[in-house]
PDB file of C-alpha atoms in Angstrom:
ATOM      1  CA  UNK F   1       0.039  -0.050   0.040  1.00  0.00           C
ATOM      2  CA  UNK F   2       1.424   3.419  -0.937  1.00  0.00           C
ATOM      3  CA  UNK F   3       1.868   6.285   1.463  1.00  0.00           C
ATOM      4  CA  UNK F   4      -1.208   8.078   0.192  1.00  0.00           C
ATOM      5  CA  UNK F   5      -3.519   5.081   0.104  1.00  0.00           C
ATOM      6  CA  UNK F   6      -6.721   5.534   2.187  1.00  0.00           C
ATOM      7  CA  UNK F   7      -7.229   3.018   5.002  1.00  0.00           C
ATOM      8  CA  UNK F   8     -10.752   2.039   3.881  1.00  0.00           C
ATOM      9  CA  UNK F   9      -9.649   1.050   0.380  1.00  0.00           C
ATOM     10  CA  UNK F  10     -10.293  -2.621   1.323  1.00  0.00           C
ATOM     11  CA  UNK F  11     -13.993  -1.880   0.783  1.00  0.00           C
ATOM     12  CA  UNK F  12     -14.874  -2.386  -2.881  1.00  0.00           C
ATOM     13  CA  UNK F  13     -16.058   0.865  -4.500  1.00  0.00           C
ATOM     14  CA  UNK F  14     -19.362  -0.694  -5.698  1.00  0.00           C
ATOM     15  CA  UNK F  15     -20.188  -1.725  -2.018  1.00  0.00           C
ATOM     16  CA  UNK F  16     -19.603   1.876  -0.968  1.00  0.00           C
ATOM     17  CA  UNK F  17     -21.866   3.039  -3.764  1.00  0.00           C
ATOM     18  CA  UNK F  18     -24.625   0.610  -2.722  1.00  0.00           C
ATOM     19  CA  UNK F  19     -24.279   1.751   0.900  1.00  0.00           C
ATOM     20  CA  UNK F  20     -24.391   5.457   0.089  1.00  0.00           C
ATOM     21  CA  UNK F  21     -27.431   4.878  -2.140  1.00  0.00           C
ATOM     22  CA  UNK F  22     -29.243   2.904   0.576  1.00  0.00           C
ATOM     23  CA  UNK F  23     -28.463   5.464   3.277  1.00  0.00           C
ATOM     24  CA  UNK F  24     -29.856   8.210   0.940  1.00  0.00           C
ATOM     25  CA  UNK F  25     -33.000   6.238   0.077  1.00  0.00           C
ATOM     26  CA  UNK F  26     -33.778   5.319   3.711  1.00  0.00           C
ATOM     27  CA  UNK F  27     -32.986   8.897   4.782  1.00  0.00           C
ATOM     28  CA  UNK F  28     -30.597   7.536   7.430  1.00  0.00           C
ATOM     29  CA  UNK F  29     -28.680   9.859   9.616  1.00  0.00           C
ATOM     30  CA  UNK F  30     -25.641   7.603   9.635  1.00  0.00           C
ATOM     31  CA  UNK F  31     -22.583   8.463   7.567  1.00  0.00           C
ATOM     32  CA  UNK F  32     -21.127   5.667   5.350  1.00  0.00           C
ATOM     33  CA  UNK F  33     -18.228   5.304   7.888  1.00  0.00           C
ATOM     34  CA  UNK F  34     -20.608   4.987  10.797  1.00  0.00           C
ATOM     35  CA  UNK F  35     -22.698   2.394   9.026  1.00  0.00           C
ATOM     36  CA  UNK F  36     -19.713   0.380   8.119  1.00  0.00           C
ATOM     37  CA  UNK F  37     -18.454   0.499  11.690  1.00  0.00           C
ATOM     38  CA  UNK F  38     -21.805  -0.512  13.107  1.00  0.00           C
ATOM     39  CA  UNK F  39     -22.018  -3.451  10.616  1.00  0.00           C
ATOM     40  CA  UNK F  40     -18.501  -4.626  11.463  1.00  0.00           C
ATOM     41  CA  UNK F  41     -19.150  -4.367  15.296  1.00  0.00           C
ATOM     42  CA  UNK F  42     -22.507  -6.281  14.943  1.00  0.00           C
ATOM     43  CA  UNK F  43     -20.873  -8.914  12.781  1.00  0.00           C
ATOM     44  CA  UNK F  44     -17.987  -9.411  15.288  1.00  0.00           C
ATOM     45  CA  UNK F  45     -20.472  -9.677  18.125  1.00  0.00           C
ATOM     46  CA  UNK F  46     -22.560 -12.278  16.277  1.00  0.00           C
ATOM     47  CA  UNK F  47     -19.400 -14.323  15.521  1.00  0.00           C
ATOM     48  CA  UNK F  48     -18.394 -14.254  19.116  1.00  0.00           C
ATOM     49  CA  UNK F  49     -21.757 -15.297  20.286  1.00  0.00           C
ATOM     50  CA  UNK F  50     -21.740 -18.219  17.834  1.00  0.00           C
ATOM     51  CA  UNK F  51     -18.385 -19.344  19.095  1.00  0.00           C
ATOM     52  CA  UNK F  52     -19.244 -19.366  22.787  1.00  0.00           C
ATOM     53  CA  UNK F  53     -21.710 -22.073  23.760  1.00  0.00           C
ATOM     54  CA  UNK F  54     -23.322 -21.646  27.143  1.00  0.00           C
ATOM     55  CA  UNK F  55     -21.447 -23.056  29.996  1.00  0.00           C
ATOM     56  CA  UNK F  56     -22.905 -24.421  33.143  1.00  0.00           C
ATOM     57  CA  UNK F  57     -23.740 -27.503  35.269  1.00  0.00           C
ATOM     58  CA  UNK F  58     -26.133 -30.132  33.891  1.00  0.00           C
ATOM     59  CA  UNK F  59     -28.172 -31.479  36.912  1.00  0.00           C
ATOM     60  CA  UNK F  60     -30.094 -34.352  35.428  1.00  0.00           C
ATOM     61  CA  UNK F  61     -32.687 -32.644  33.171  1.00  0.00           C
ATOM     62  CA  UNK F  62     -32.112 -29.154  34.743  1.00  0.00           C
ATOM     63  CA  UNK F  63     -29.304 -26.915  33.323  1.00  0.00           C
ATOM     64  CA  UNK F  64     -27.745 -24.397  35.663  1.00  0.00           C
ATOM     65  CA  UNK F  65     -25.981 -21.733  33.573  1.00  0.00           C
ATOM     66  CA  UNK F  66     -22.533 -20.490  34.653  1.00  0.00           C
ATOM     67  CA  UNK F  67     -22.900 -17.714  37.337  1.00  0.00           C
ATOM     68  CA  UNK F  68     -25.829 -19.464  39.043  1.00  0.00           C
ATOM     69  CA  UNK F  69     -25.802 -19.095  42.856  1.00  0.00           C
ATOM     70  CA  UNK F  70     -26.689 -22.205  44.885  1.00  0.00           C
ATOM     71  CA  UNK F  71     -27.907 -21.777  48.542  1.00  0.00           C
ATOM     72  CA  UNK F  72     -28.780 -24.227  51.318  1.00  0.00           C
ATOM     73  CA  UNK F  73     -29.937 -23.271  54.807  1.00  0.00           C
ATOM     74  CA  UNK F  74     -29.080 -25.728  57.567  1.00  0.00           C
ATOM     75  CA  UNK F  75     -29.264 -25.158  61.308  1.00  0.00           C
ATOM     76  CA  UNK F  76     -30.169 -21.476  60.696  1.00  0.00           C
ATOM     77  CA  UNK F  77     -27.071 -20.771  58.575  1.00  0.00           C
ATOM     78  CA  UNK F  78     -26.964 -20.203  54.841  1.00  0.00           C
ATOM     79  CA  UNK F  79     -24.293 -21.950  52.867  1.00  0.00           C
ATOM     80  CA  UNK F  80     -23.407 -20.763  49.329  1.00  0.00           C
ATOM     81  CA  UNK F  81     -21.959 -22.335  46.215  1.00  0.00           C
ATOM     82  CA  UNK F  82     -21.562 -21.065  42.596  1.00  0.00           C
ATOM     83  CA  UNK F  83     -21.613 -22.638  39.146  1.00  0.00           C
ATOM     84  CA  UNK F  84     -18.259 -21.802  37.652  1.00  0.00           C
ATOM     85  CA  UNK F  85     -17.682 -23.179  34.179  1.00  0.00           C
ATOM     86  CA  UNK F  86     -19.276 -26.644  34.276  1.00  0.00           C
ATOM     87  CA  UNK F  87     -18.840 -27.202  37.926  1.00  0.00           C
ATOM     88  CA  UNK F  88     -20.576 -26.235  41.203  1.00  0.00           C
ATOM     89  CA  UNK F  89     -17.985 -24.900  43.614  1.00  0.00           C
ATOM     90  CA  UNK F  90     -18.573 -25.129  47.293  1.00  0.00           C
ATOM     91  CA  UNK F  91     -15.577 -23.808  49.406  1.00  0.00           C
ATOM     92  CA  UNK F  92     -13.321 -24.148  46.245  1.00  0.00           C
ATOM     93  CA  UNK F  93     -14.234 -27.769  45.677  1.00  0.00           C
ATOM     94  CA  UNK F  94     -16.295 -29.235  42.838  1.00  0.00           C
ATOM     95  CA  UNK F  95     -19.480 -31.001  44.153  1.00  0.00           C
ATOM     96  CA  UNK F  96     -22.670 -32.312  42.783  1.00  0.00           C
ATOM     97  CA  UNK F  97     -25.911 -31.072  44.266  1.00  0.00           C
ATOM     98  CA  UNK F  98     -26.149 -34.135  46.487  1.00  0.00           C
ATOM     99  CA  UNK F  99     -22.567 -33.854  47.550  1.00  0.00           C
ATOM    100  CA  UNK F 100     -23.275 -30.232  48.531  1.00  0.00           C
ATOM    101  CA  UNK F 101     -26.241 -31.265  50.808  1.00  0.00           C
ATOM    102  CA  UNK F 102     -24.132 -34.013  52.471  1.00  0.00           C
ATOM    103  CA  UNK F 103     -21.118 -31.650  53.044  1.00  0.00           C
ATOM    104  CA  UNK F 104     -23.505 -29.102  54.657  1.00  0.00           C
ATOM    105  CA  UNK F 105     -26.078 -31.160  56.589  1.00  0.00           C
ATOM    106  CA  UNK F 106     -24.991 -34.827  56.299  1.00  0.00           C
ATOM    107  CA  UNK F 107     -26.855 -37.676  54.652  1.00  0.00           C
ATOM    108  CA  UNK F 108     -30.630 -37.878  54.442  1.00  0.00           C
ATOM    109  CA  UNK F 109     -31.293 -34.556  52.802  1.00  0.00           C
ATOM    110  CA  UNK F 110     -32.951 -34.088  49.355  1.00  0.00           C
ATOM    111  CA  UNK F 111     -31.173 -31.821  47.084  1.00  0.00           C
ATOM    112  CA  UNK F 112     -34.137 -30.943  45.009  1.00  0.00           C
ATOM    113  CA  UNK F 113     -36.077 -29.871  48.086  1.00  0.00           C
ATOM    114  CA  UNK F 114     -33.200 -28.210  50.032  1.00  0.00           C
ATOM    115  CA  UNK F 115     -31.275 -26.221  47.363  1.00  0.00           C
ATOM    116  CA  UNK F 116     -32.290 -22.841  46.203  1.00  0.00           C
ATOM    117  CA  UNK F 117     -31.029 -21.270  43.000  1.00  0.00           C
ATOM    118  CA  UNK F 118     -30.484 -17.645  41.843  1.00  0.00           C
ATOM    119  CA  UNK F 119     -30.016 -17.819  38.061  1.00  0.00           C
ATOM    120  CA  UNK F 120     -27.880 -15.082  36.383  1.00  0.00           C
ATOM    121  CA  UNK F 121     -29.939 -11.937  35.725  1.00  0.00           C
ATOM    122  CA  UNK F 122     -32.734 -12.985  38.005  1.00  0.00           C
ATOM    123  CA  UNK F 123     -33.748 -11.219  41.317  1.00  0.00           C
ATOM    124  CA  UNK F 124     -35.372 -13.974  43.256  1.00  0.00           C
ATOM    125  CA  UNK F 125     -34.229 -17.294  44.527  1.00  0.00           C
ATOM    126  CA  UNK F 126     -36.183 -20.342  43.341  1.00  0.00           C
ATOM    127  CA  UNK F 127     -36.317 -23.831  44.798  1.00  0.00           C
ATOM    128  CA  UNK F 128     -34.612 -26.353  42.585  1.00  0.00           C
ATOM    129  CA  UNK F 129     -37.664 -28.717  42.655  1.00  0.00           C
ATOM    130  CA  UNK F 130     -39.889 -25.837  41.575  1.00  0.00           C
ATOM    131  CA  UNK F 131     -37.668 -24.726  38.780  1.00  0.00           C
ATOM    132  CA  UNK F 132     -37.499 -28.345  37.524  1.00  0.00           C
ATOM    133  CA  UNK F 133     -41.332 -28.466  37.513  1.00  0.00           C
ATOM    134  CA  UNK F 134     -41.565 -25.127  35.698  1.00  0.00           C
ATOM    135  CA  UNK F 135     -39.060 -26.298  33.161  1.00  0.00           C
ATOM    136  CA  UNK F 136     -40.970 -29.622  32.607  1.00  0.00           C
ATOM    137  CA  UNK F 137     -44.109 -27.660  32.051  1.00  0.00           C
ATOM    138  CA  UNK F 138     -42.394 -25.595  29.432  1.00  0.00           C
ATOM    139  CA  UNK F 139     -41.129 -28.726  27.721  1.00  0.00           C
ATOM    140  CA  UNK F 140     -44.560 -30.177  27.541  1.00  0.00           C
ATOM    141  CA  UNK F 141     -45.714 -27.090  25.600  1.00  0.00           C
ATOM    142  CA  UNK F 142     -43.030 -27.542  22.907  1.00  0.00           C
ATOM    143  CA  UNK F 143     -44.393 -28.971  19.618  1.00  0.00           C
ATOM    144  CA  UNK F 144     -43.489 -32.633  19.112  1.00  0.00           C
ATOM    145  CA  UNK F 145     -41.041 -33.610  16.441  1.00  0.00           C
ATOM    146  CA  UNK F 146     -42.352 -35.275  13.263  1.00  0.00           C
ATOM    147  CA  UNK F 147     -40.908 -38.660  14.432  1.00  0.00           C
ATOM    148  CA  UNK F 148     -42.621 -38.270  17.682  1.00  0.00           C
ATOM    149  CA  UNK F 149     -45.992 -37.342  16.100  1.00  0.00           C
ATOM    150  CA  UNK F 150     -45.678 -40.335  13.664  1.00  0.00           C
ATOM    151  CA  UNK F 151     -44.921 -42.715  16.588  1.00  0.00           C
ATOM    152  CA  UNK F 152     -47.908 -41.393  18.553  1.00  0.00           C
ATOM    153  CA  UNK F 153     -50.188 -41.800  15.484  1.00  0.00           C
ATOM    154  CA  UNK F 154     -48.987 -45.293  14.882  1.00  0.00           C
ATOM    155  CA  UNK F 155     -49.504 -46.210  18.499  1.00  0.00           C
ATOM    156  CA  UNK F 156     -53.053 -44.760  18.371  1.00  0.00           C
ATOM    157  CA  UNK F 157     -53.854 -46.613  15.198  1.00  0.00           C
ATOM    158  CA  UNK F 158     -52.619 -49.840  16.703  1.00  0.00           C
ATOM    159  CA  UNK F 159     -54.847 -49.291  19.834  1.00  0.00           C
ATOM    160  CA  UNK F 160     -57.841 -48.494  17.592  1.00  0.00           C
ATOM    161  CA  UNK F 161     -57.227 -51.657  15.514  1.00  0.00           C
ATOM    162  CA  UNK F 162     -56.979 -53.763  18.685  1.00  0.00           C
ATOM    163  CA  UNK F 163     -60.212 -52.272  19.953  1.00  0.00           C
ATOM    164  CA  UNK F 164     -61.955 -53.027  16.662  1.00  0.00           C
ATOM    165  CA  UNK F 165     -60.734 -56.653  16.662  1.00  0.00           C
ATOM    166  CA  UNK F 166     -62.003 -57.044  20.254  1.00  0.00           C
ATOM    167  CA  UNK F 167     -65.294 -55.546  19.223  1.00  0.00           C
ATOM    168  CA  UNK F 168     -65.676 -57.812  16.198  1.00  0.00           C
ATOM    169  CA  UNK F 169     -64.858 -60.890  18.386  1.00  0.00           C
ATOM    170  CA  UNK F 170     -67.273 -59.775  20.932  1.00  0.00           C
ATOM    171  CA  UNK F 171     -70.053 -59.303  18.279  1.00  0.00           C
ATOM    172  CA  UNK F 172     -69.181 -62.692  16.761  1.00  0.00           C
ATOM    173  CA  UNK F 173     -69.408 -64.340  20.139  1.00  0.00           C
ATOM    174  CA  UNK F 174     -72.785 -62.690  20.955  1.00  0.00           C
ATOM    175  CA  UNK F 175     -74.178 -63.730  17.515  1.00  0.00           C
ATOM    176  CA  UNK F 176     -73.023 -67.281  17.916  1.00  0.00           C
ATOM    177  CA  UNK F 177     -74.376 -67.547  21.467  1.00  0.00           C
ATOM    178  CA  UNK F 178     -77.920 -66.070  20.442  1.00  0.00           C
ATOM    179  CA  UNK F 179     -77.982 -68.419  17.448  1.00  0.00           C
ATOM    180  CA  UNK F 180     -77.089 -71.457  19.542  1.00  0.00           C
ATOM    181  CA  UNK F 181     -79.909 -70.708  22.006  1.00  0.00           C
ATOM    182  CA  UNK F 182     -82.450 -70.525  19.184  1.00  0.00           C
ATOM    183  CA  UNK F 183     -81.388 -73.910  17.756  1.00  0.00           C
ATOM    184  CA  UNK F 184     -84.001 -76.700  18.526  1.00  0.00           C
ATOM    185  CA  UNK F 185     -81.819 -78.729  20.801  1.00  0.00           C
ATOM    186  CA  UNK F 186     -81.625 -75.842  23.252  1.00  0.00           C
ATOM    187  CA  UNK F 187     -85.350 -74.881  22.972  1.00  0.00           C
ATOM    188  CA  UNK F 188     -88.127 -76.053  25.213  1.00  0.00           C
ATOM    189  CA  UNK F 189     -90.867 -78.081  23.383  1.00  0.00           C
ATOM    190  CA  UNK F 190     -93.703 -75.582  24.025  1.00  0.00           C
ATOM    191  CA  UNK F 191     -91.336 -72.834  22.812  1.00  0.00           C
ATOM    192  CA  UNK F 192     -90.886 -74.314  19.486  1.00  0.00           C
ATOM    193  CA  UNK F 193     -92.925 -72.919  16.573  1.00  0.00           C
ATOM    194  CA  UNK F 194     -94.207 -75.311  14.058  1.00  0.00           C
ATOM    195  CA  UNK F 195     -93.312 -74.636  10.515  1.00  0.00           C
ATOM    196  CA  UNK F 196     -96.418 -73.761   8.520  1.00  0.00           C
ATOM    197  CA  UNK F 197     -96.308 -74.866   4.883  1.00  0.00           C
TER     198      UNK F 197
END
């Protein structure tokens, strides 16, 4: 690059022309340099977000994002742990929720019932069991996949066919039984009708 070359020469002239035309047509108050800067910043942020998958601790079906505070009250004292990376740290040691309850109160405690969580960005603590129940309710509302829908439909059809077969067998049995009762060997003599020719 020569001494007099502009620093934005890496943007093709036709792209700058398209940008200026768009800004003019939309009556934007941004200058081309401001629009390019904003676009670059947004692109960098999107790329960074795509690179970083959420970290946290997976507790059975409940995911605790990094930064979640975990609290347990025992003997009137509150004990705290924090989700750091993919671990729950209690007194600088990685523990599972069950190990946390044992370390604080000994055996015989239920981690779902006894642990309270403060998720990042939230104001209020929530009981782990309640959060799990809320999450399960939300999952029930999600639409089922096509494979699940087909499996459910096949199961329903199978049940309907089985019910139809049972009904047919029942009707067949009833018809045979009624017919057997009307045959002469099973009828009383005075009940028999004479054939009139």
